[in-house]
Tab-separated table of C-alpha atoms in Angstrom:
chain	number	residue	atom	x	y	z
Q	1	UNK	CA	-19.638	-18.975	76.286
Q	2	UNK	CA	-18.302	-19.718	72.893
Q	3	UNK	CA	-17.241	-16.265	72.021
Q	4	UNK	CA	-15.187	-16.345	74.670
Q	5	UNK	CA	-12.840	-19.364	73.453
Q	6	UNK	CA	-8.787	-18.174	72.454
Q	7	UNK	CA	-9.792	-14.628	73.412
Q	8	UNK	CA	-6.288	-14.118	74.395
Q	9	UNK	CA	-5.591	-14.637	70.298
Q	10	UNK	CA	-3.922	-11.654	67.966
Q	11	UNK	CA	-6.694	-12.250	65.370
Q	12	UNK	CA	-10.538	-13.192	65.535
Q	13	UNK	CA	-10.393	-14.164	61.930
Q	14	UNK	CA	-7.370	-14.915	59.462
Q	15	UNK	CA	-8.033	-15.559	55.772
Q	16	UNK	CA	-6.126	-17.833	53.134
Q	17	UNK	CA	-6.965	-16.789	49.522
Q	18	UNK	CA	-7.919	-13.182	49.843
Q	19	UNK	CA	-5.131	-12.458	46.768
Q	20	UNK	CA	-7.590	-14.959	44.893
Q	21	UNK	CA	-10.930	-14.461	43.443
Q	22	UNK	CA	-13.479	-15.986	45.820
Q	23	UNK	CA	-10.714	-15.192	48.465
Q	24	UNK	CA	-11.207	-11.475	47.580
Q	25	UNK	CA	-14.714	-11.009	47.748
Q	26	UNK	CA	-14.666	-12.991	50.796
Q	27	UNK	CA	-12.364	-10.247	52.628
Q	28	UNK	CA	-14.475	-7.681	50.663
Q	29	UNK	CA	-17.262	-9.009	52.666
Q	30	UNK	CA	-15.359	-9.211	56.167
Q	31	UNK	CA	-14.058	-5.854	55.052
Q	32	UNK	CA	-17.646	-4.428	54.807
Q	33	UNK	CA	-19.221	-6.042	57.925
Q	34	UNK	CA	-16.949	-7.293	60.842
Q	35	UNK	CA	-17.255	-5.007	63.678
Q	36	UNK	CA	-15.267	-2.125	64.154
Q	37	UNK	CA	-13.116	-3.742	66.798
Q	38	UNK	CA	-12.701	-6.852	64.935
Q	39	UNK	CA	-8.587	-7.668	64.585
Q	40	UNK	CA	-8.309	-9.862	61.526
Q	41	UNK	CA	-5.470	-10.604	58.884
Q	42	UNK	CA	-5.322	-11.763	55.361
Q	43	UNK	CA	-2.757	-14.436	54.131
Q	44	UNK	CA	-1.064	-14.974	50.917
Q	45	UNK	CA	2.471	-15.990	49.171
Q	46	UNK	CA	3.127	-12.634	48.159
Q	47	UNK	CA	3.003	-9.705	49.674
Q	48	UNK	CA	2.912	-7.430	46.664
Q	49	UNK	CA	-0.447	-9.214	46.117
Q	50	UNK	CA	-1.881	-8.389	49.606
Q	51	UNK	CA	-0.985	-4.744	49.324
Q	52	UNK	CA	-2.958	-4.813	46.417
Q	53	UNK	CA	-5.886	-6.402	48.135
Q	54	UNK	CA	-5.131	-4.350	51.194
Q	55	UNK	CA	-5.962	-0.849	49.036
Q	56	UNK	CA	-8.531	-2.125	47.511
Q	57	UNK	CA	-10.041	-2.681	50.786
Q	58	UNK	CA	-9.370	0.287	51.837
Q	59	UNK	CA	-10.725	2.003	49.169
Q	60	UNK	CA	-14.321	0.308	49.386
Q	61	UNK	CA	-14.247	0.547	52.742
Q	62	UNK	CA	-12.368	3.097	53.909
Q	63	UNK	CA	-14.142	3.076	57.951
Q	64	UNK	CA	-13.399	-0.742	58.122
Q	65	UNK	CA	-10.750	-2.061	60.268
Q	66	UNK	CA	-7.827	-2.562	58.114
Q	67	UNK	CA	-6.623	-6.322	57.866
Q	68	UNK	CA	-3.105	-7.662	58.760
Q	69	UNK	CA	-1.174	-8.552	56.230
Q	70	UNK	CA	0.602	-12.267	56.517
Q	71	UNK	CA	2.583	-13.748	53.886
Q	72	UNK	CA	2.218	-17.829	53.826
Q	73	UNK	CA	2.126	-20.775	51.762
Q	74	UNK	CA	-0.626	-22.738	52.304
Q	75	UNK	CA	1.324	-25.860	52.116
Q	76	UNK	CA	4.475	-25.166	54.282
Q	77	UNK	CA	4.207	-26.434	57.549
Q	78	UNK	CA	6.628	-24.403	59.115
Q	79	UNK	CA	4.989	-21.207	58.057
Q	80	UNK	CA	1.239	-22.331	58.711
Q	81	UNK	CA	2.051	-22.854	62.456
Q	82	UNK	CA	3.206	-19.170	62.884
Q	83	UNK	CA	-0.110	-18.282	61.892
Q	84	UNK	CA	-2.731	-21.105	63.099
Q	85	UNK	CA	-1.611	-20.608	66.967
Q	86	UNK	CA	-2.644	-17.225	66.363
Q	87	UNK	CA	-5.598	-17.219	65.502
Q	88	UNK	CA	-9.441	-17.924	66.566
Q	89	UNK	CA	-10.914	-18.887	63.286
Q	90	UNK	CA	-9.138	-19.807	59.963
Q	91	UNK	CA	-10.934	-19.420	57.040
Q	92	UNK	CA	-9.524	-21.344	53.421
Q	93	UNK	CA	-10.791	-20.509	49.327
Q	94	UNK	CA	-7.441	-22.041	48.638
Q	95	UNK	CA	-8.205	-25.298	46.524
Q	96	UNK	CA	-8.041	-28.242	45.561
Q	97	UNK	CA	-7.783	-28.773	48.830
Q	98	UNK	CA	-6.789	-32.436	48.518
Q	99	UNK	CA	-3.601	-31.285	47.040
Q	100	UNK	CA	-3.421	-27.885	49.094
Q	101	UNK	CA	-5.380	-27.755	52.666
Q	102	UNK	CA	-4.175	-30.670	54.319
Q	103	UNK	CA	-1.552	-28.558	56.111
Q	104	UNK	CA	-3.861	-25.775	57.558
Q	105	UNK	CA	-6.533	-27.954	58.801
Q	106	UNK	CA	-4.306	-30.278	60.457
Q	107	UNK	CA	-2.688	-27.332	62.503
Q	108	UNK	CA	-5.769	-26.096	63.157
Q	109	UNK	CA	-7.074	-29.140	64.731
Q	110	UNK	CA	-3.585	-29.647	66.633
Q	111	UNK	CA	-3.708	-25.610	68.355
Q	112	UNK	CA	-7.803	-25.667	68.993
Q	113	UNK	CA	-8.260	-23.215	66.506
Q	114	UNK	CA	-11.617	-22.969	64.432
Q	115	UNK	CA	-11.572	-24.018	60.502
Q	116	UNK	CA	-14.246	-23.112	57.838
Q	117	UNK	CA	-13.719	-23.990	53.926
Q	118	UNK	CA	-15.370	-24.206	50.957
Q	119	UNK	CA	-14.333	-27.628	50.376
Q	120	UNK	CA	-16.552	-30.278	48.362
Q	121	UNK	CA	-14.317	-32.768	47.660
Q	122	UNK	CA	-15.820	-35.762	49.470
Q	123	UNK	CA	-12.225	-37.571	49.749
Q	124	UNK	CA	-10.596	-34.858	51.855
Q	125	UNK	CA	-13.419	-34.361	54.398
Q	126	UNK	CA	-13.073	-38.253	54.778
Q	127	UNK	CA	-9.331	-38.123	55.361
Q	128	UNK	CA	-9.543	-35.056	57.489
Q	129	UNK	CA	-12.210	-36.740	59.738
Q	130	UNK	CA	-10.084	-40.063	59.697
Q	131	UNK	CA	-6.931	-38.073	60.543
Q	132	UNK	CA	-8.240	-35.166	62.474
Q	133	UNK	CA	-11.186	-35.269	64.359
Q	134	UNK	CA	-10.301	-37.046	67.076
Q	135	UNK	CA	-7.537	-34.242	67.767
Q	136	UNK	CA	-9.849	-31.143	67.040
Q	137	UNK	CA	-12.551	-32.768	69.699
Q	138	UNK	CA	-9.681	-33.163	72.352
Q	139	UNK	CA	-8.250	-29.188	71.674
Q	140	UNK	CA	-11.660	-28.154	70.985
Q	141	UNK	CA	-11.418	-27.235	67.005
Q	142	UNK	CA	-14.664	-26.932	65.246
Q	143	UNK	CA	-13.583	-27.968	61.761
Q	144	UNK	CA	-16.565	-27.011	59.260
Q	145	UNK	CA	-16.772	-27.742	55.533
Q	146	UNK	CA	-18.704	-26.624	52.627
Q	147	UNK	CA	-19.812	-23.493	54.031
Q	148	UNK	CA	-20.334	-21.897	50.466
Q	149	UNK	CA	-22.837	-22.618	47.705
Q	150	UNK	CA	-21.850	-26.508	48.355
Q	151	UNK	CA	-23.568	-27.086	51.384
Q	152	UNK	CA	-25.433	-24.010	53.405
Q	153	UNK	CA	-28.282	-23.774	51.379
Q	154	UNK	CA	-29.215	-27.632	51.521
Q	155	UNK	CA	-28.152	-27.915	54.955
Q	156	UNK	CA	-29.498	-25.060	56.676
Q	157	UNK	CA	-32.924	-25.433	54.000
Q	158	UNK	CA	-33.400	-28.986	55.487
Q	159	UNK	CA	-32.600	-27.237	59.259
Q	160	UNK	CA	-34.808	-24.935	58.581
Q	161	UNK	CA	-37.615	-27.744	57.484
Q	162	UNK	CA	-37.525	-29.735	60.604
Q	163	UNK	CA	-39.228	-26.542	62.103
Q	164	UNK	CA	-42.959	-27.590	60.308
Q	165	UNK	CA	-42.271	-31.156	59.981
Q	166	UNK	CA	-44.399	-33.761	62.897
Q	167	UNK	CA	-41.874	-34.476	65.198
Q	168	UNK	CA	-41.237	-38.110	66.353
Q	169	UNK	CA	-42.434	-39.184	62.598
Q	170	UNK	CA	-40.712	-41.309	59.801
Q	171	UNK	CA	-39.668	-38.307	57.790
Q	172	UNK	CA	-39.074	-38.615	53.854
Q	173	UNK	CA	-37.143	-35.787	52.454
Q	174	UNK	CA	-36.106	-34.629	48.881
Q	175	UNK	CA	-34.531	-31.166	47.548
Q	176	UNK	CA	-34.506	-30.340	44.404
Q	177	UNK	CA	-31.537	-27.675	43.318
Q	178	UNK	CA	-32.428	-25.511	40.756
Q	179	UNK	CA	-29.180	-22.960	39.355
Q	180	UNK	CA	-27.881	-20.973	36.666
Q	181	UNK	CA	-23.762	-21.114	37.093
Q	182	UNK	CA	-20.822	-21.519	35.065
Q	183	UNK	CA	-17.514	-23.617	35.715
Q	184	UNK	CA	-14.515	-22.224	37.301
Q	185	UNK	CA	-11.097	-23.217	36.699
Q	186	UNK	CA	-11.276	-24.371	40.172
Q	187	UNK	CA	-14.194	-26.347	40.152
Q	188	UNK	CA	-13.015	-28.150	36.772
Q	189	UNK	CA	-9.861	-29.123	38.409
Q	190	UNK	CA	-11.594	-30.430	42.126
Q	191	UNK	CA	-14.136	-32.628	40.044
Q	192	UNK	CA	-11.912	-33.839	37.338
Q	193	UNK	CA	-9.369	-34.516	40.441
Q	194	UNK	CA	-12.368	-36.487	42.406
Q	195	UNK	CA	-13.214	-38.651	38.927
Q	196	UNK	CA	-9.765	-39.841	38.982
Q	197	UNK	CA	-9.457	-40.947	42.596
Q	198	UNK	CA	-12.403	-42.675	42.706
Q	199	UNK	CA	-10.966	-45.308	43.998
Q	200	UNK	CA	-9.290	-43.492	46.713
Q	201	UNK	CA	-12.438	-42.097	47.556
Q	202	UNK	CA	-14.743	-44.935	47.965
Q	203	UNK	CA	-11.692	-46.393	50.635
Q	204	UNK	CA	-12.145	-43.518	52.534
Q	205	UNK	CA	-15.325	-43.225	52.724
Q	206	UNK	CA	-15.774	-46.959	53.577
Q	207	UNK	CA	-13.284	-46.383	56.640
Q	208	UNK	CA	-15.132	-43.559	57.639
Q	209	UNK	CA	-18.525	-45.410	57.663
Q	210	UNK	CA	-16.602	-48.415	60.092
Q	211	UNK	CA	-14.834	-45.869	62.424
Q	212	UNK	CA	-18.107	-43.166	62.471
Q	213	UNK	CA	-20.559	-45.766	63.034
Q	214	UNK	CA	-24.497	-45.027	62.948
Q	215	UNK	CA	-26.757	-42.804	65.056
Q	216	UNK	CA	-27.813	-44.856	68.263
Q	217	UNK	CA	-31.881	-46.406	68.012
Q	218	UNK	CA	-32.281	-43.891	64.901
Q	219	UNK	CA	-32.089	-44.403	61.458
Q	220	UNK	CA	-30.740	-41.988	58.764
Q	221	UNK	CA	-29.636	-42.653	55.113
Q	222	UNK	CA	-29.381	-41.190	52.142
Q	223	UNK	CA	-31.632	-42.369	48.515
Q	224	UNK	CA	-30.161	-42.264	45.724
Q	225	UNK	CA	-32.984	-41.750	42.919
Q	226	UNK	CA	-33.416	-42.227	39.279
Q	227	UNK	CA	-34.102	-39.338	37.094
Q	228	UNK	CA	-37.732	-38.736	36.577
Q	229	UNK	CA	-40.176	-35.752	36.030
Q	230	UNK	CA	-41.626	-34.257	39.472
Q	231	UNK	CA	-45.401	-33.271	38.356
Q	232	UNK	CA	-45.491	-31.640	41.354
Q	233	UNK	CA	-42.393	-28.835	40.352
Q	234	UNK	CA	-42.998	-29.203	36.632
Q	235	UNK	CA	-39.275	-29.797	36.235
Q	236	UNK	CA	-37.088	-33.034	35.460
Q	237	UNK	CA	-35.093	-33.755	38.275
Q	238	UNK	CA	-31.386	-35.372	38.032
Q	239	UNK	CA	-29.339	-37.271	40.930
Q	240	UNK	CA	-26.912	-34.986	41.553
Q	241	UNK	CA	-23.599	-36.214	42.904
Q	242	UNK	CA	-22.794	-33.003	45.121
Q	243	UNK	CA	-21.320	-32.726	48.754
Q	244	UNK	CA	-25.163	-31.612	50.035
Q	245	UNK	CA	-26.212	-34.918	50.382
Q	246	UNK	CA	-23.267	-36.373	52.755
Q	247	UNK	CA	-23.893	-32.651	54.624
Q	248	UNK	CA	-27.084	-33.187	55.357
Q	249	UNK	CA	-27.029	-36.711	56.046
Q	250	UNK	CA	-24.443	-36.046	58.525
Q	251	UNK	CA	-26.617	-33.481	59.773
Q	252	UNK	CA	-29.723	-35.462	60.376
Q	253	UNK	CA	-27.665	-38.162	62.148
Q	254	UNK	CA	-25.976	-35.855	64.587
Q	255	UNK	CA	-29.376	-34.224	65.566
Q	256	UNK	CA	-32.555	-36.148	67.283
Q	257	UNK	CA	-34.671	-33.100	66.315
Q	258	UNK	CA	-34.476	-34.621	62.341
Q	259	UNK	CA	-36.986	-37.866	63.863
Q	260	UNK	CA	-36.108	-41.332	64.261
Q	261	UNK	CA	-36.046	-42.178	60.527
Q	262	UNK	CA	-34.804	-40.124	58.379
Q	263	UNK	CA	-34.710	-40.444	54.279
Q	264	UNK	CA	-32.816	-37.847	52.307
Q	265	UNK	CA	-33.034	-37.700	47.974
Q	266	UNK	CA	-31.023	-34.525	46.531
Q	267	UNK	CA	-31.182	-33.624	42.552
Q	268	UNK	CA	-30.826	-30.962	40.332
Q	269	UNK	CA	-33.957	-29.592	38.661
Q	270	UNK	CA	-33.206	-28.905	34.825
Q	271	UNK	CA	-36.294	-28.108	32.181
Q	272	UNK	CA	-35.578	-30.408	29.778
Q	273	UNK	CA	-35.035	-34.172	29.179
Q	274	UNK	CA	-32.203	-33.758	26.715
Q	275	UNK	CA	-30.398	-31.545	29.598
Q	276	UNK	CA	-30.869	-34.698	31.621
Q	277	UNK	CA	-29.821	-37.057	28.711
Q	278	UNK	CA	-26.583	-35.283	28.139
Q	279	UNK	CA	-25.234	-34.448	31.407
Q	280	UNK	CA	-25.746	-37.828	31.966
Q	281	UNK	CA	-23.544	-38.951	29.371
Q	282	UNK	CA	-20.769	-36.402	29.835
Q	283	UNK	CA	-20.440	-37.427	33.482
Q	284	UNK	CA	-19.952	-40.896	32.226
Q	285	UNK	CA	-17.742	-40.318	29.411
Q	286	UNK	CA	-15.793	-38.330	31.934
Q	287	UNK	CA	-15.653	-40.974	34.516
Q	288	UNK	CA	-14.576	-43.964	32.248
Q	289	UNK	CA	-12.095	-41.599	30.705
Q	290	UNK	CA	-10.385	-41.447	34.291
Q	291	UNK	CA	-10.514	-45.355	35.270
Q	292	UNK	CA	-8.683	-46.112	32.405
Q	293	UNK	CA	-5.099	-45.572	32.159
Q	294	UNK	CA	-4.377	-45.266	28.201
Q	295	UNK	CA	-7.549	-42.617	28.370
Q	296	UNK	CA	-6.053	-40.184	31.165
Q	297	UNK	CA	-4.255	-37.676	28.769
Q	298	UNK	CA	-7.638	-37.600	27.043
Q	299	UNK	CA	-9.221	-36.992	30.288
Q	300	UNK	CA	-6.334	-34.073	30.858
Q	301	UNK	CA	-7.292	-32.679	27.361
Q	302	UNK	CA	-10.827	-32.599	27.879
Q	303	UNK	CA	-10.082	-30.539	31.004
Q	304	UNK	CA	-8.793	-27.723	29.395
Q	305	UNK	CA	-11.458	-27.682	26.986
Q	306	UNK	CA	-13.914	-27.208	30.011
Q	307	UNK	CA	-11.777	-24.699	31.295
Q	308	UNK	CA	-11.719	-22.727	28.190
Q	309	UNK	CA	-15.242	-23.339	27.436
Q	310	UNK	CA	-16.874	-23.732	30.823
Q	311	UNK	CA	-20.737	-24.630	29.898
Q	312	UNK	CA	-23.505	-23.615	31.890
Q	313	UNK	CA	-24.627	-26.443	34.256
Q	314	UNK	CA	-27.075	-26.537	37.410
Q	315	UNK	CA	-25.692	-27.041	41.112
Q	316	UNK	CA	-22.011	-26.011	40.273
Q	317	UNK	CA	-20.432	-23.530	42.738
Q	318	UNK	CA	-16.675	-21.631	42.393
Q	319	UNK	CA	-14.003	-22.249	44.539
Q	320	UNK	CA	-11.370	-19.996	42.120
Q	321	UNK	CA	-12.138	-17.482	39.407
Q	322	UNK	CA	-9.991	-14.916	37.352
Q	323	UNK	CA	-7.099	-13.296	38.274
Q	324	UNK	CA	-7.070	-10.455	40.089
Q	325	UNK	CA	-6.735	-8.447	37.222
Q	326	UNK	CA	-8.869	-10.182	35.714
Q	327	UNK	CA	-11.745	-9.491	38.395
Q	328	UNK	CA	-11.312	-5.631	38.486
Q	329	UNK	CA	-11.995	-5.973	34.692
Q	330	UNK	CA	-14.897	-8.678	35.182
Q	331	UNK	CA	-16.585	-5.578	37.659
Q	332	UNK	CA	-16.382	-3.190	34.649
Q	333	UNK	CA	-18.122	-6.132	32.408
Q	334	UNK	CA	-15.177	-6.778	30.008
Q	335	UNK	CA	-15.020	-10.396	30.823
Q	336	UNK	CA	-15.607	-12.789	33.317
Q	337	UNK	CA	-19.419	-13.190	35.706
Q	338	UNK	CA	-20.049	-9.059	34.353
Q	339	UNK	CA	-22.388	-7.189	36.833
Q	340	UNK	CA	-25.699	-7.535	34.878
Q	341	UNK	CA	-24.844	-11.227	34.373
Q	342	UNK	CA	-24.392	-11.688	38.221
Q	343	UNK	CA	-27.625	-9.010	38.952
Q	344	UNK	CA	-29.112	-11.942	36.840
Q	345	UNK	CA	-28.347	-15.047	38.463
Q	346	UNK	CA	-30.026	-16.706	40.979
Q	347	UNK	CA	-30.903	-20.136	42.887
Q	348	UNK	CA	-33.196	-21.659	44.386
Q	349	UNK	CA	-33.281	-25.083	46.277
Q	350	UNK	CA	-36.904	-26.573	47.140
Q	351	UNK	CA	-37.311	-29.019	50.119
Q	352	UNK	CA	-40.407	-31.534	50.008
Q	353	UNK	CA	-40.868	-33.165	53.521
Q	354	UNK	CA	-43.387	-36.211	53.831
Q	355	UNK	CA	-44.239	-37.405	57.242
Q	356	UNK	CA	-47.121	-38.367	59.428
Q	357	UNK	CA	-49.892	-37.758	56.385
Q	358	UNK	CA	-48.461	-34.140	56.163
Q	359	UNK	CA	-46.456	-32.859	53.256
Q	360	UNK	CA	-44.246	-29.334	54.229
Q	361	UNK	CA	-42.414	-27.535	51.374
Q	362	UNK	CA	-40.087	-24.618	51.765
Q	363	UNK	CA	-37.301	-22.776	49.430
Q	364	UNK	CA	-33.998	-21.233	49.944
Q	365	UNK	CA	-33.282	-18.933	47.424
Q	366	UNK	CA	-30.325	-16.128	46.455
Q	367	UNK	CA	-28.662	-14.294	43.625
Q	368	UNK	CA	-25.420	-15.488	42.185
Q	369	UNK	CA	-24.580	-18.197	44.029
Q	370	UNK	CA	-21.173	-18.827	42.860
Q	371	UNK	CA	-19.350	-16.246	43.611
Q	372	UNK	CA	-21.742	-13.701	45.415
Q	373	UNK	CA	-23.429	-15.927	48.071
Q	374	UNK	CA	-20.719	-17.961	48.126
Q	375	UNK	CA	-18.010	-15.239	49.237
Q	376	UNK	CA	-21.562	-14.113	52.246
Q	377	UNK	CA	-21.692	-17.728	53.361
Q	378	UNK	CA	-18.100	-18.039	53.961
Q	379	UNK	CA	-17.455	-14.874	55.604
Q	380	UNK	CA	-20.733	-15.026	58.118
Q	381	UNK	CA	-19.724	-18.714	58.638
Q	382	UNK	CA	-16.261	-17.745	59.691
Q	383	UNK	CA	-17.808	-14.771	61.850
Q	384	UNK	CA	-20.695	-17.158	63.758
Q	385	UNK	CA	-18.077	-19.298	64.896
Q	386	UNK	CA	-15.804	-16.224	65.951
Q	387	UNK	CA	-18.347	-13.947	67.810
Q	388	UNK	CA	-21.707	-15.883	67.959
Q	389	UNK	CA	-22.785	-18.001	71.149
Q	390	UNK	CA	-22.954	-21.605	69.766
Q	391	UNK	CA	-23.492	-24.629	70.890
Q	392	UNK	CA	-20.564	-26.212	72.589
Q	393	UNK	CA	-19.269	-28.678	69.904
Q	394	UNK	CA	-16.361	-29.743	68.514
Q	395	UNK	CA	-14.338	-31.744	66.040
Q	396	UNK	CA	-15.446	-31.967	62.142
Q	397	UNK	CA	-18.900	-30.320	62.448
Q	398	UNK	CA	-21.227	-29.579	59.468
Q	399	UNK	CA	-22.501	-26.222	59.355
Q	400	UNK	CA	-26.292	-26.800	60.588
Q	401	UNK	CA	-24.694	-28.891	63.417
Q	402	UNK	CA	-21.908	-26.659	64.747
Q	403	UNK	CA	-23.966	-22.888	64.348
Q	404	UNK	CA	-27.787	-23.516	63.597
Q	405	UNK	CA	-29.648	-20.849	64.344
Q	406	UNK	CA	-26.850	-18.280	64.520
Q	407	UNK	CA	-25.848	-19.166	61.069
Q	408	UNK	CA	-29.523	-19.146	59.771
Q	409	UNK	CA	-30.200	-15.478	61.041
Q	410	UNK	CA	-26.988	-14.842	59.669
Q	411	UNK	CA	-27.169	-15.966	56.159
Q	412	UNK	CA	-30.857	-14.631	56.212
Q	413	UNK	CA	-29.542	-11.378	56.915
Q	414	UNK	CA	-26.844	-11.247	54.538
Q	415	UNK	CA	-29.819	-11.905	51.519
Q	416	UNK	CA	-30.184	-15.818	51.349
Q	417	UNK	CA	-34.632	-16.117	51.661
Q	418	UNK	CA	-35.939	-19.010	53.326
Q	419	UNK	CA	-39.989	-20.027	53.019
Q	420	UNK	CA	-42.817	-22.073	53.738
Q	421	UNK	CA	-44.366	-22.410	50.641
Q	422	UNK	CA	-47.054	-25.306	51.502
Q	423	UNK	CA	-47.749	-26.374	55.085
């Protein structure tokens, strides 16, 4: 069974980031619900920072069993391999992970040990499947992606979909994301990172698509629509150019249950045109600013003004946040997400399934999904694959593909809702 894999292991779960912000409330999560005999260990550069970390842990949870304490740079190879051999499943908030995972997931994949992220960065789950997945099938590695906002909700709300669906039916799918979230410094810097390797992106992903190949006597793909108003929802809804898609793509053609042709549209629902209108544009602006060489340092500039201004937009999700001091103050409401704001937040993501002269529509819906659900995802991801029976898989998995059903009871449990809202 899986939960027997690298039982022999010092630690069922190890944790980069926890000095962080999303890293935090991720190991205030383990903190609050691994079981009692769980052996687990946080990782950071410092370990004045995990002491920190480490009390606060103990004061919130003072029963809980108290976490390791590792010091590590992400990026040293030398000092990653002390820890990866170690230990059963890895989990990573340390972004941009183009610049900064590339290390840990590789040494995961080389000692068989398991690997969950919150990486949407399309370019390094290319690469790592290019470089690594060949490796983590061979040691038995189940290397899992986007296992925050960015992609559980879409992926498990389509997984959850194919239950009411005909089966054996051309299947045309489309989710609509509707969210109220702001920008973090780390999201900024991963999508203004992604604009400017475009380039290096589409290569990637064209080598993938040669080497990966399609599903045998099925067809799967992904539509990319046009902005229009859904009469049926009452809102506008946007392409949005998100990780979810390529999840649950992958998803659908790693699984016969999704039918033998499979269609898959993803936007963001907003309430107004003008919304529509001038995201548009921004993303544009944005984009030519970063193909064009004597435009980068305006491209840099207008980075830090999103950084210091961080607008309100749908579909974004948090990979970094505040300092650390800066969080204890953002839980006392001085700045930062404050708790009414966060009590206040939610998301929702509707799935509309057409097949076989039926139409099926469900939700997934949460509170705050940036850092909140997020930090829940993560942390039951990262526990599913260390003490769940799954099914045996390996190599880069998505997270509907490598834990299913475990995962859905899991994220249902820890407050995500999924319904059938017409059958």
């Amino acid at each position: 069974m899986q939960r027997q894999r690298n039982a022999d292991r010092d630690f069922d779960i190890v944790l980069f980031g926890a000095a962080g912000f999303t890293g935090g409330l991720v190991a205030d999560y383990l903190s609050g619900h691994l079981p009692r005999e769980a052996r687990w260990a946080i990782v950071g550069r410092e370990r004045a920072e995990l002491e920190i970390a480490a009390q606060r842990l103990a004061r919130s949870a003072p029963k809980a069993a108290a976490p390791e304490l590792l010091v590590a740079d992400v990026v040293d190879p030398k000092q990653v391999a002390e820890i990866a051999p170690r230990a059963r499943v890895i989990a990573s908030t340390i972004g941009p992970y183009l610049e900064r995972g590339g290390v840990l997931v590789s040494l995961c994949a080389a000692h068989g040990t398991d690997y969950v992220d919150l990486c949407t960065e399309t370019e390094f789950v290319d690469r790592v499947y290019l470089e690594q997945n060949a490796l983590a099938e061979s040691t038995g590695a189940r290397i899992v992606h986007a296992c925050g906002f960015e992609s559980i909700p879409a992926d498990l709300g389509v997984y959850y979909t194919m239950r009411y669906v005909p089966e054996g039916v051309a299947l045309k799918l489309t989710s609509a994301l509707s969210v109220d979230a702001r920008f973090s410094r780390g999201t900024i810097d991963s999508a203004f990172g992604q604009f400017r390797r475009a380039k290096e992106a589409r290569e990637s992903a064209e080598r993938r698509r040669h080497l990966e190949g399609a599903p045998l006597g099925r067809r799967v793909r992904y539509v990319r629509g046009l902005p229009h108003y859904d009469d049926s929802l009452r809102r506008w809804l946007v392409p949005l150019p998100a990780m979810d898609p390529r999840v649950v793509v992958r998803s659908a053609s790693s699984m016969d249950q999704y039918g033998p042709d499979f269609s898959y549209s993803h936007y963001a629902a907003v309430d107004h045109f003008a919304t529509v209108a001038t995201g548009m544009a921004v993303v544009a602006s944005i984009f030519a600013a970063s193909q064009i060489p004597m435009l980068v340092g305006l491209l840099d500039s207008s980075r830090e003004w999103f950084r210091e201004h961080r607008p309100v937009r749908p579909g974004v999700h948090h990979h970094s946040g505040p300092s650390d001091q800066a969080r204890k103050r953002a839980l006392f409401g001085s700045e930062g997400p404050d708790v009414l704001r966060r009590a206040r937040s939610s998301f929702d993501v509707t799935v509309l399934a057409k097949g076989g002269g039926r139409t099926v529509v469900t939700r997934v819906s949460g509170g705050d999904p940036g850092y909140s659900e997020t930090s829940m995802m993560l942390a039951e991801a990262a526990m599913c694959l260390a003490f769940d029976d799954n099914p045996q898989r390996s190599g880069q998995l998505t997270p509907a593909y490598a834990m299913g059903e475990r995962l859905l009871e899991r994220v249902q449990a820890g407050g995500l809702r999924f319904e059938v809202l017409q059958e």
